Every structure is written in structure tokens, then in C-alpha cells.
PDB file of C-alpha atoms in Angstrom:
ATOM      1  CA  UNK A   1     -12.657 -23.935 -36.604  1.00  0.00           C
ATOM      2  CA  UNK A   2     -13.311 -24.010 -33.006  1.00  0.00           C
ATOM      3  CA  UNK A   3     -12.174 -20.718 -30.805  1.00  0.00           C
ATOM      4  CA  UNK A   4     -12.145 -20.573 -27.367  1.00  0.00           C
ATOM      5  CA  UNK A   5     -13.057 -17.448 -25.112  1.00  0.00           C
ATOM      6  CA  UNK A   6     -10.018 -15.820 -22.834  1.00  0.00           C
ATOM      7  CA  UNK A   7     -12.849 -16.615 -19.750  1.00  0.00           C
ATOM      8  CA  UNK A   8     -12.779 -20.217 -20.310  1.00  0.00           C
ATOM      9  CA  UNK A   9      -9.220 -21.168 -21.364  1.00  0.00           C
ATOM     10  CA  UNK A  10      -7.208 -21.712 -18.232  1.00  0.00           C
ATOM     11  CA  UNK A  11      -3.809 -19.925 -17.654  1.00  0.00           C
ATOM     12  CA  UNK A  12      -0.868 -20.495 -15.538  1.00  0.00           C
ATOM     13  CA  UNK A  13      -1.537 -20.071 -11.766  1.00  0.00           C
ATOM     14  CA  UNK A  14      -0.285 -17.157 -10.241  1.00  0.00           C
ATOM     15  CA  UNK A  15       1.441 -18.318  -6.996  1.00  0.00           C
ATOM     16  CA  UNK A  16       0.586 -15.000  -5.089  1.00  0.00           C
ATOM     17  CA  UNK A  17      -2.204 -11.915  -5.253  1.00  0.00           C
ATOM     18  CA  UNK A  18       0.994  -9.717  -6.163  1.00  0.00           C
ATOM     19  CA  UNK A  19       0.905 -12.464  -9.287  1.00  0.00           C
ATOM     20  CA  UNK A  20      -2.558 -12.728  -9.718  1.00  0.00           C
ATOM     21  CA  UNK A  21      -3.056  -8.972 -10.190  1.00  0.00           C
ATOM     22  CA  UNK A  22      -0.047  -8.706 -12.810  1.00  0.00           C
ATOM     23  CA  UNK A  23      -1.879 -11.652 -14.784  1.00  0.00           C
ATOM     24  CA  UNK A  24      -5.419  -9.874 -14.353  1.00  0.00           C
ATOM     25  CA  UNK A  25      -4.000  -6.604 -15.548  1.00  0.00           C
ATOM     26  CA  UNK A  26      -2.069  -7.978 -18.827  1.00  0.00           C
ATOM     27  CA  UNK A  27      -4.960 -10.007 -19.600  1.00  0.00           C
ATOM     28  CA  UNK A  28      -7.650  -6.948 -19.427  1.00  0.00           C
ATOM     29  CA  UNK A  29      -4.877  -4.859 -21.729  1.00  0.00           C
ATOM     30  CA  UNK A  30      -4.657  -7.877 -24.176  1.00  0.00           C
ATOM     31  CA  UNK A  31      -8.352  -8.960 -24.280  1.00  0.00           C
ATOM     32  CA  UNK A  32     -10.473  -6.379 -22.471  1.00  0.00           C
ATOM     33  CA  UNK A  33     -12.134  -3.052 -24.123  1.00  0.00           C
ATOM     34  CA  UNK A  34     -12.995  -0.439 -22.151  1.00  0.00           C
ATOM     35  CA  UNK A  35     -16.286  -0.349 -20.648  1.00  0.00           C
ATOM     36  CA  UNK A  36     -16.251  -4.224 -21.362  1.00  0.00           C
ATOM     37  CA  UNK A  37     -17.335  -6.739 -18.337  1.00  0.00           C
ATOM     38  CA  UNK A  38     -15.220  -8.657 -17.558  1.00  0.00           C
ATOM     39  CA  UNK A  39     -16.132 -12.542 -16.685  1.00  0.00           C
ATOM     40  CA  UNK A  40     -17.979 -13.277 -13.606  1.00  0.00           C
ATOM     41  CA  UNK A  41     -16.124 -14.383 -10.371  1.00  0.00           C
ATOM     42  CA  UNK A  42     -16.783 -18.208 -10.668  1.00  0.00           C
ATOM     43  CA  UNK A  43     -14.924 -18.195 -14.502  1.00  0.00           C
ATOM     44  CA  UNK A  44     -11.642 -15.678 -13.456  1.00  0.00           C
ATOM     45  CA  UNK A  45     -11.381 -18.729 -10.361  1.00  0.00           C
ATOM     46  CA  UNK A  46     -11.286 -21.282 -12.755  1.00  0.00           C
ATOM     47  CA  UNK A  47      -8.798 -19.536 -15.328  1.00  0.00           C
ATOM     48  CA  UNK A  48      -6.514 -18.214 -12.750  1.00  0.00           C
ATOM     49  CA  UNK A  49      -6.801 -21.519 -10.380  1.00  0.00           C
ATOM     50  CA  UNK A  50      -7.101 -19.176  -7.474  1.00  0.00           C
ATOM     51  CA  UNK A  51      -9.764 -19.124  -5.066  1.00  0.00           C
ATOM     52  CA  UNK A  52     -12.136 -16.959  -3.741  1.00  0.00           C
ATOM     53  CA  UNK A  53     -10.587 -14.983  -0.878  1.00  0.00           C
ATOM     54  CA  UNK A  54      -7.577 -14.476  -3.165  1.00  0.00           C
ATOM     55  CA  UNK A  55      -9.172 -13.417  -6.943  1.00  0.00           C
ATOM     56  CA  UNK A  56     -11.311 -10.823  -4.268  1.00  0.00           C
ATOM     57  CA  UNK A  57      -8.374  -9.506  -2.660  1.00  0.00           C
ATOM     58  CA  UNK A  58      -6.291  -8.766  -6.492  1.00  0.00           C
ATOM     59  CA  UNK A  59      -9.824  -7.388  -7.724  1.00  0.00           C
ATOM     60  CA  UNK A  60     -10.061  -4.367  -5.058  1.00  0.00           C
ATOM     61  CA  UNK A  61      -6.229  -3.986  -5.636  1.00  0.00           C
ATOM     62  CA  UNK A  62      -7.420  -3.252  -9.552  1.00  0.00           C
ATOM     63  CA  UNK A  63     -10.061  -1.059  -8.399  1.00  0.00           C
ATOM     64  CA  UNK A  64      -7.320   1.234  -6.360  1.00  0.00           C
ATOM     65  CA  UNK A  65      -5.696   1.179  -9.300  1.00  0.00           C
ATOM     66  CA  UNK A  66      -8.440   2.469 -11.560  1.00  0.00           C
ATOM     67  CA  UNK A  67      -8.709  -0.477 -13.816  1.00  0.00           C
ATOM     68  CA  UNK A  68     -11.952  -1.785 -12.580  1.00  0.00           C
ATOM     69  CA  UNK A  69     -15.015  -1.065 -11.620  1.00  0.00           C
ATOM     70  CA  UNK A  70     -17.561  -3.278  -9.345  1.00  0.00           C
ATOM     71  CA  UNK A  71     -21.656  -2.701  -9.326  1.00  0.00           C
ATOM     72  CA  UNK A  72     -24.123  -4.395  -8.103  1.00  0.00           C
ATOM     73  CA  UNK A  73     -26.372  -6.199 -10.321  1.00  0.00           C
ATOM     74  CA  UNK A  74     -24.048  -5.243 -13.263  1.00  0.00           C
ATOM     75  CA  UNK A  75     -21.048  -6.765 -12.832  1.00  0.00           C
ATOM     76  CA  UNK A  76     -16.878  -5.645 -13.110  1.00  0.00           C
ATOM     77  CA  UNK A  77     -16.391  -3.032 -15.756  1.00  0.00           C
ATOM     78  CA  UNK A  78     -12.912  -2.230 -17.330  1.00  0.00           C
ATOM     79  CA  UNK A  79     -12.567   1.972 -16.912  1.00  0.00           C
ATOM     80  CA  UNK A  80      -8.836   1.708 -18.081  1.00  0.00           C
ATOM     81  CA  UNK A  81      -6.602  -0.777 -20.042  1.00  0.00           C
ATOM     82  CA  UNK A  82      -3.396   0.246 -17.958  1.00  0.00           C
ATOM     83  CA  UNK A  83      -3.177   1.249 -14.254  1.00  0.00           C
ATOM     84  CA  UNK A  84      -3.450   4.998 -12.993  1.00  0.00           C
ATOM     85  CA  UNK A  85      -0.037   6.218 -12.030  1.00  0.00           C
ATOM     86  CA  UNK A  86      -1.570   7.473  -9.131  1.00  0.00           C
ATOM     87  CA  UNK A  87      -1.337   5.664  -5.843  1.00  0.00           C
ATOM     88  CA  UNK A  88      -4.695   5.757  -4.196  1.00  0.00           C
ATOM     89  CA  UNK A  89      -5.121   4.669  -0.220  1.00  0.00           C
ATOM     90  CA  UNK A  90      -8.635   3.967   1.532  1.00  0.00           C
ATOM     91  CA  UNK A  91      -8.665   5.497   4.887  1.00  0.00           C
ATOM     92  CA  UNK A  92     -11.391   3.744   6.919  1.00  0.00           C
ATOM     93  CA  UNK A  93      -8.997   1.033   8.406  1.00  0.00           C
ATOM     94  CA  UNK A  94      -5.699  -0.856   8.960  1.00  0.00           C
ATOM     95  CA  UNK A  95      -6.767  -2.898   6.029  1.00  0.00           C
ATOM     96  CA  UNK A  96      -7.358  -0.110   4.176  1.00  0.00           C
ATOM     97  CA  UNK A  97      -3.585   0.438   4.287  1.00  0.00           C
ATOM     98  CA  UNK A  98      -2.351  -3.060   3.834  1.00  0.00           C
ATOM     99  CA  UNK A  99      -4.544  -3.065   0.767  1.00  0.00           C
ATOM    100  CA  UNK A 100      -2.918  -0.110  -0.643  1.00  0.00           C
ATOM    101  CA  UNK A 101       0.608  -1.258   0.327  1.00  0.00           C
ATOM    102  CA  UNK A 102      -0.049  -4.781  -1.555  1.00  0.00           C
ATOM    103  CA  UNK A 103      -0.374  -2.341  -5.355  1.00  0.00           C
ATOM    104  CA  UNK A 104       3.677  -1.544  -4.546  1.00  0.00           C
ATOM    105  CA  UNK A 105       6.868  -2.117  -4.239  1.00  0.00           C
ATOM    106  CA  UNK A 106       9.222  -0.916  -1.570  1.00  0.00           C
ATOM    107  CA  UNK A 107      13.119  -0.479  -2.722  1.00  0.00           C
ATOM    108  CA  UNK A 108      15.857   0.353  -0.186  1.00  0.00           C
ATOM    109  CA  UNK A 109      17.893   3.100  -0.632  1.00  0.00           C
ATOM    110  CA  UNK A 110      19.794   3.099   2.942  1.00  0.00           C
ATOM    111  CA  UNK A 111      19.367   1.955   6.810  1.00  0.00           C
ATOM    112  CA  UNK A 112      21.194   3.290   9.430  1.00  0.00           C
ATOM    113  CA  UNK A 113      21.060   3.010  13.250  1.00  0.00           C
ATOM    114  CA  UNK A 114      21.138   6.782  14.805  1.00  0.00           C
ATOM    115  CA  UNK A 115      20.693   8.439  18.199  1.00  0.00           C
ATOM    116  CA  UNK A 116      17.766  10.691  18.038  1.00  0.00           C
ATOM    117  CA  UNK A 117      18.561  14.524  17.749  1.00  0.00           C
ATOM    118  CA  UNK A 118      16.421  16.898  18.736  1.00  0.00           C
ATOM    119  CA  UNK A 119      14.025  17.444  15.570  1.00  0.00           C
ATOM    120  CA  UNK A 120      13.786  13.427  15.532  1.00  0.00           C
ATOM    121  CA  UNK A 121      13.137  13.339  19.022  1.00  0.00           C
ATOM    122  CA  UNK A 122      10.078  15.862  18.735  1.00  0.00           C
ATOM    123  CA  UNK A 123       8.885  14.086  15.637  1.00  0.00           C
ATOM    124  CA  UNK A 124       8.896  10.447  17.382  1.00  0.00           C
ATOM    125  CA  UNK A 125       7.644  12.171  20.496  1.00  0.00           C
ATOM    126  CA  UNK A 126      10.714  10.202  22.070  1.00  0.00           C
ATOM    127  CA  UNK A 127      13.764  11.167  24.606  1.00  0.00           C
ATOM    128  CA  UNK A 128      16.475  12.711  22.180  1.00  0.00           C
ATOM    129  CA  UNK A 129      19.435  10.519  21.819  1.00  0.00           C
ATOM    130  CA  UNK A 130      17.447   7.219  22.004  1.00  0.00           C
ATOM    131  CA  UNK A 131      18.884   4.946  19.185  1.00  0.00           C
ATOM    132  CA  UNK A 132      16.530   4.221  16.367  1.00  0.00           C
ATOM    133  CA  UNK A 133      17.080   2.788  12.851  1.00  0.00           C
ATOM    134  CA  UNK A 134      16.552   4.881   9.777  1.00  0.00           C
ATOM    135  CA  UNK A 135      15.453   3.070   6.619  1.00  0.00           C
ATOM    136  CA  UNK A 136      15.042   5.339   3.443  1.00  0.00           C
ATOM    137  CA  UNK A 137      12.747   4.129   1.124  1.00  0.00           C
ATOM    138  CA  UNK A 138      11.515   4.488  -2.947  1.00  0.00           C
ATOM    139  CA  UNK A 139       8.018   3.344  -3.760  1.00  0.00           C
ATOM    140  CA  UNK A 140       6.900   2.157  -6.948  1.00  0.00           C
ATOM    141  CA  UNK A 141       3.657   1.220  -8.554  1.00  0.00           C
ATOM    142  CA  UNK A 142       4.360  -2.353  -9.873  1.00  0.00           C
ATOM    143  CA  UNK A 143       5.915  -2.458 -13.497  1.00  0.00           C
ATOM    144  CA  UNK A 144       6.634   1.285 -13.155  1.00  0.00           C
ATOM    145  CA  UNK A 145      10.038   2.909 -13.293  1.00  0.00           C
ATOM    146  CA  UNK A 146       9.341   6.187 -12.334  1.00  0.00           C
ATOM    147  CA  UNK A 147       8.779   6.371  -8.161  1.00  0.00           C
ATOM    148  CA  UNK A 148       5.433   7.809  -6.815  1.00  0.00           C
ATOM    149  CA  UNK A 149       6.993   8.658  -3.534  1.00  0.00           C
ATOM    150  CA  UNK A 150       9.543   7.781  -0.677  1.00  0.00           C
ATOM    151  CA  UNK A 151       9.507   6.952   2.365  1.00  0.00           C
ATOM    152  CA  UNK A 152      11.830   7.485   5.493  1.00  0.00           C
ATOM    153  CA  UNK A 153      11.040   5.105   8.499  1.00  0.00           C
ATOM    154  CA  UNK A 154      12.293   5.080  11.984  1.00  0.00           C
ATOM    155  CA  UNK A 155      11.541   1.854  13.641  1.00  0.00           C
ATOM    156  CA  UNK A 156      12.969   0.134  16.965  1.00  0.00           C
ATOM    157  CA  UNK A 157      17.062  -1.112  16.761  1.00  0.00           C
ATOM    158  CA  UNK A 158      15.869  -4.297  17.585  1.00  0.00           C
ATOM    159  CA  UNK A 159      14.028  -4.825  14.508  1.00  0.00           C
ATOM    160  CA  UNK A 160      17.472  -5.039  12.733  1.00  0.00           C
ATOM    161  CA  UNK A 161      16.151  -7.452   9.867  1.00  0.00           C
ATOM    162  CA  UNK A 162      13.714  -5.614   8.174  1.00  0.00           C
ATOM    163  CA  UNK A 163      16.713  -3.894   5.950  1.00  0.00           C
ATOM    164  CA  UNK A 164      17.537  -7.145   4.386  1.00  0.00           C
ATOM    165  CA  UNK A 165      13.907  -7.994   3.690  1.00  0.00           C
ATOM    166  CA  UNK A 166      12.549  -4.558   2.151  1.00  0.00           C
ATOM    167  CA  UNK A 167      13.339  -5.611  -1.434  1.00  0.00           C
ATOM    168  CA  UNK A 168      11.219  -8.726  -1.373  1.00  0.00           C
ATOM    169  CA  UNK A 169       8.869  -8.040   0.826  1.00  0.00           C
ATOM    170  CA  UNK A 170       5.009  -7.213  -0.662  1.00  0.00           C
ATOM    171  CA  UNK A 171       2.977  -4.850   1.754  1.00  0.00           C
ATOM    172  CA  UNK A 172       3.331  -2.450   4.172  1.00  0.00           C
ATOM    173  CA  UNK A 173       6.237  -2.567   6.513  1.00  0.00           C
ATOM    174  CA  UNK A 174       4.624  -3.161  10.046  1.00  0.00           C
ATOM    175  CA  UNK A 175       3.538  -6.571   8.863  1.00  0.00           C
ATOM    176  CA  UNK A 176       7.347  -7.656   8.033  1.00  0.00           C
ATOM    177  CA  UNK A 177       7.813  -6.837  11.304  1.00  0.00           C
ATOM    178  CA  UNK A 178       4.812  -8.464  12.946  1.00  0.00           C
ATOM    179  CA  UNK A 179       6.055 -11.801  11.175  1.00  0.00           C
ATOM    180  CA  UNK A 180      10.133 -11.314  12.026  1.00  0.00           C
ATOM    181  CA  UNK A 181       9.660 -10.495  15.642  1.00  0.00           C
ATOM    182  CA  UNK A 182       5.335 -11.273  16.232  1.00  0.00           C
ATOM    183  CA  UNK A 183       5.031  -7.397  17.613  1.00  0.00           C
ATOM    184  CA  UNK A 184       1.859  -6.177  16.360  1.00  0.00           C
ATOM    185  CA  UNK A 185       0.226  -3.036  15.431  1.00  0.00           C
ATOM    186  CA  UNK A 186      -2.825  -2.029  17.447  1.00  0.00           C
ATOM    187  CA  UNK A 187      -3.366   1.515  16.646  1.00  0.00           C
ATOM    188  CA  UNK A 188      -1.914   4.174  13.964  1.00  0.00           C
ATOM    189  CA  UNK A 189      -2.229   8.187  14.312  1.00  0.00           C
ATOM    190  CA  UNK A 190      -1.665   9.974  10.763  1.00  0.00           C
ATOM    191  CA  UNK A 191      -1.259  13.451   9.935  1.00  0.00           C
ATOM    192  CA  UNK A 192      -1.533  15.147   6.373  1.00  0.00           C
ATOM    193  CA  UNK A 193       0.455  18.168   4.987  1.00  0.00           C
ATOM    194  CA  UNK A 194       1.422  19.800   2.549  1.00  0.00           C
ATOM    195  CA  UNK A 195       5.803  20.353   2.045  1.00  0.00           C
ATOM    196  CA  UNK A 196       8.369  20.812  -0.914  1.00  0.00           C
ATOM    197  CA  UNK A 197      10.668  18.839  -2.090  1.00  0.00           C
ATOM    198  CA  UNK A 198      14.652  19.594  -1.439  1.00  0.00           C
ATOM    199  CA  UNK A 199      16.866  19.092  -3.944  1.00  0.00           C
ATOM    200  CA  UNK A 200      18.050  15.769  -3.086  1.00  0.00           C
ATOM    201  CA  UNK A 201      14.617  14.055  -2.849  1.00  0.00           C
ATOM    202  CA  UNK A 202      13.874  16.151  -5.966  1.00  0.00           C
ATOM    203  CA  UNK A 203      16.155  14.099  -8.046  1.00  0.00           C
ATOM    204  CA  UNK A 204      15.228  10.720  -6.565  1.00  0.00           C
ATOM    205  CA  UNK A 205      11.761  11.405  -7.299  1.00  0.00           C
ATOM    206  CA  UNK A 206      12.301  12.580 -10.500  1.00  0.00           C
ATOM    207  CA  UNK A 207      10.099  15.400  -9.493  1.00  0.00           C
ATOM    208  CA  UNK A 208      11.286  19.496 -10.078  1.00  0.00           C
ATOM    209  CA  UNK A 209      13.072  20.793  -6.995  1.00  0.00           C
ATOM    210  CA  UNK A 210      10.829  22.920  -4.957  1.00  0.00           C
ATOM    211  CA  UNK A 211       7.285  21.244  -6.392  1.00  0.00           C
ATOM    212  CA  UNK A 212       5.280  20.388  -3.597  1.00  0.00           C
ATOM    213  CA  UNK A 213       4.409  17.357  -2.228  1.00  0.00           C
ATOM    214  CA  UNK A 214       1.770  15.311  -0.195  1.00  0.00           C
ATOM    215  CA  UNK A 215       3.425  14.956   3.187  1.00  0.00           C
ATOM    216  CA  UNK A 216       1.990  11.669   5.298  1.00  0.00           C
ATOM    217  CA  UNK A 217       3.460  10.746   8.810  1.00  0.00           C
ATOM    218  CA  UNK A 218       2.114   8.053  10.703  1.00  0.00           C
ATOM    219  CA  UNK A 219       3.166   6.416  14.364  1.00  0.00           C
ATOM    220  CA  UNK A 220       2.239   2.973  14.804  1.00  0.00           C
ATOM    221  CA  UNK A 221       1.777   1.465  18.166  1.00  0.00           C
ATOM    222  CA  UNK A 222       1.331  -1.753  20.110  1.00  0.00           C
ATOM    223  CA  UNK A 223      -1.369  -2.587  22.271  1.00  0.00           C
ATOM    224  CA  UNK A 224       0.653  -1.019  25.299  1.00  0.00           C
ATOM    225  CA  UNK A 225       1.216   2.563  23.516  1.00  0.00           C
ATOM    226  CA  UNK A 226       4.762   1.922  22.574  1.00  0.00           C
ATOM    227  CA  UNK A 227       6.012   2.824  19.411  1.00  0.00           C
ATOM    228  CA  UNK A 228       6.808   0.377  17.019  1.00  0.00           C
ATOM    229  CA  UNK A 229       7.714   2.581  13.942  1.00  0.00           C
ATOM    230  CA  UNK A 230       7.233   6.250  12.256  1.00  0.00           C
ATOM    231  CA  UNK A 231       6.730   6.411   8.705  1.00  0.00           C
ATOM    232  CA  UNK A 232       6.792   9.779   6.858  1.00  0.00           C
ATOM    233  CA  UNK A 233       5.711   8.963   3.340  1.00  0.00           C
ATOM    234  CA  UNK A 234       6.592  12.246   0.551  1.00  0.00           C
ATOM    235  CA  UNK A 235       4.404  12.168  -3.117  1.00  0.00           C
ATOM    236  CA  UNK A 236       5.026  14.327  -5.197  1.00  0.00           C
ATOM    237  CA  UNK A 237       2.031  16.304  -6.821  1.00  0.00           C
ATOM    238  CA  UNK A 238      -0.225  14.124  -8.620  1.00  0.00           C
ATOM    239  CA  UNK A 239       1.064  10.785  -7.572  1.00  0.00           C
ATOM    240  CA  UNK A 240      -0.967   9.867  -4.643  1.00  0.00           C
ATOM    241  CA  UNK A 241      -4.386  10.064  -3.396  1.00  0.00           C
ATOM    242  CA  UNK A 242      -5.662   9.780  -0.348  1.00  0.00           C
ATOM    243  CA  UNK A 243     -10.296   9.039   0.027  1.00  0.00           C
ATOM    244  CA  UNK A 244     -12.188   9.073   3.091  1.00  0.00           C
ATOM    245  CA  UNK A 245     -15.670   7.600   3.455  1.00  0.00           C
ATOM    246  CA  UNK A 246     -17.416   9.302   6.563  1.00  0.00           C
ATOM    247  CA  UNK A 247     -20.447   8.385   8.317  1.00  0.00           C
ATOM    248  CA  UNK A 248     -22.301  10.589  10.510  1.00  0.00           C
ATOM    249  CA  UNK A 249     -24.330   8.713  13.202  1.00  0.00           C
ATOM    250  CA  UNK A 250     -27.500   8.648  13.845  1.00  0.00           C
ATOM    251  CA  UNK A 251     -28.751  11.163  17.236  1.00  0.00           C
ATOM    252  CA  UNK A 252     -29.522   9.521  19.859  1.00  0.00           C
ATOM    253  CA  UNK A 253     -33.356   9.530  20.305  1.00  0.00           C
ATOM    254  CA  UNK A 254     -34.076  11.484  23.551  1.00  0.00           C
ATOM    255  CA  UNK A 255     -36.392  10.663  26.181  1.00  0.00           C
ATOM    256  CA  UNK A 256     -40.479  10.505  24.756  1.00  0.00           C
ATOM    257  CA  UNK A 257     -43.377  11.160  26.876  1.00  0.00           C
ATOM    258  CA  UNK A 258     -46.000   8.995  27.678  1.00  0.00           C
TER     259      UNK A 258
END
């Protein structure tokens, strides 16, 4: 009787990455031991019906999530049959971010258009009572029903569609809004601390009241310096991860005599 391999029988198309990396992740649970390899790049594009730019992009999402692991001369080896509960973000660049974002989901919990008091104020580093919209967030690893953090964001009134758009939107917020209304992001300034959690954010993370937490603001701006939106991301312990690569440069080579 003639069998045929998981890496050669094709499989629906997944329409999206978001799709793709579902499929990948139920087929390396169903088919895949760990420390297997999994099949080369050329045979997951003909399976999935995906192409290269797009299996590439749901392969380093698998990697973030611990599933995966890429080497050089070897090939992709599986280090877990289910993805780490932990939320892990690269922080060399934008892309880094959107990257991250793309392994989530975002689910509204409220919006609400306020005048800046004057804790806001000093947090945006904006006049106190300018108007800004709130927009409270849960996030979730895909498939997951237990949230790894939230999210509060203050972004301009103007941008008064995002709301609607949180629950179906994949990836990080600042590109919704660079699509709705084509403002885009030029540079981000983040800050990490440490905080614990009230008793209200307690329960909606499921987390004990008081634990601490991983505390992440960021300020996003256009190309001018003005703010576009303010994200301050909560996690509780063990649920997020943040890893830095760092390069030290080379001294400059001083003057050499003759």
C-alpha cells in the first residue's frame, strides 16, 4: 500500500501568515517529534501553497514562539510540540515589534475619548486637558484563553476608527492606523519597569492581586515629532519576554605615522 509523507501531500492554503502559522503549528503537534527537522523550505511552499516571503515571515513567528529552531547547514528543528505561553519581542527594530504583534490577538475591552488630567498629561508629555482617546486592551497568544497582558492606549481623537477595528485586526496597532488615516510611525521611545498589579487588572489578567508585572510604555511619533499614540503594555510575571541583541562598534582607528 502506498503512503504518502505529511511534506509532500498538499493541504488547504492558508489565506494569511496569521493562517499559515496556525496550520504550521497543528501540523508539527500532529506529525512532528521533538528534535525532528522539519521539511526544507521549497516542500512547506508547495504543501502550504504559500510563497516565499510569506512561509519566512510564519517561520520566525514559530521561532518567537519557541516551536522552532533555524541553523545553518542543519536545517529547522522542532524544540516544542505546542507554543510557549510566553510572549517574546525582538528589540533591534520596528519590525521587530510588528513581528511580535503578528503571534497575537488584540480584544477590546473599552474606548473612550477623555481630556487629559494631570498624571496623563505628564505621561503623554502633552498640555493637560487635551482630548485623547483611551482604548483598553487584552492580549492573547493565538488559541489561548488565558491573557498574557493588557494594554491601555492613548492615541489622537481623530483616529476614531481604530475601536471598531481592534477585534479583527492582526498586528500592532500603529499599522491600523497607518492604513485608516496613512499617518506613519517614524520613531518609537520605550521604557521598561517593573509595577504591581491592582485589583481590577488582577482579575482581568487572571493574575494574583499585587504580583508584579513587566511594565512597557512606548510613544510613537511621526516624522515631525508629533505623537501619534502611547501604549503602556502590563504582563504579568512570566508571560512576556523581552531580548536585545547589542553590538559594540568597532574604534575608530586613530591617526598612524608614517
Amino acid at each position: 500500500m502506498k503512503t504518502t509523507s505529511a511534506a509532500s501531500t498538499k493541504t488547504h492554503r492558508p489565506d494569511s501568515t496569521t493562517e499559515l502559522v496556525d496550520a504550521l503549528a497543528r501540523e508539527i503537534a500532529a506529525s512532528y517529534p521533538v528534535g525532528g527537522l522539519l521539511p526544507s523550505e521549497a516542500q512547506l511552499q508547495v504543501r502550504f501553497g504559500t510563497t516565499r516571503y510569506r512561509l519566512r515571515e510564519a517561520m520566525s513567528a514559530l521561532r518567537k514562539m519557541g516551536v522552532v529552531e533555524s541553523r545553518a547547514g542543519i536545517g529547522t528543528t522542532v524544540l516544542s510540540r505546542t507554543p510557549s505561553p510566553s510572549f517574546v519581542q525582538s528589540q533591534q527594530t520596528l519590525e521587530g515589534i510588528v513581528e511580535a504583534a503578528r503571534t497575537t490577538q488584540l480584544r477590546l475591552v473599552r474606548a473612550q475619548t477623555l481630556p487629559a488630567d494631570a498624571s496623563t498629561a505628564r505621561m503623554l508629555r502633552v498640555d493637560a486637558g487635551t482630548r485623547w482617546m483611551r482604548i483598553d486592551m487584552l492580549r492573547y497568544m493565538r488559541g489561548q484563553a488565558e491573557p498574557i497582558g493588557s494594554t491601555c492606549l492613548y492615541v489622537r481623537p481623530e483616529f476614531d476608527q481604530v475601536p471598531a477595528r481592534i477585534d479583527q485586526w492582526l498586528g500592532p496597532v500603529f499599522k491600523l492606523i497607518e492604513r485608516l488615516y496613512g499617518v506613519r510611525v517614524a520613531s518609537v521611545e520605550q521604557e521598561i519597569d517593573a509595577c504591581t498589579l491592582d485589583d481590577g487588572l488582577a482579575a482581568q489578567l487572571q493574575a494574583p492581586s499585587g504580583s508584579a508585572a513587566l511594565k512597557v510604555t512606548r510613544h510613537w511619533y511621526d516624522a515631525g515629532g508629533k505623537l501619534i499614540q502611547c501604549s503602556v503594555g502590563l504582563y504579568p510575571e512570566g508571560r512576556s519576554r523581552y531580548r536585545s541583541r547589542l553590538v559594540l562598534e568597532a574604534p575608530v582607528a586613530g591617526p598612524t605615522s608614517a
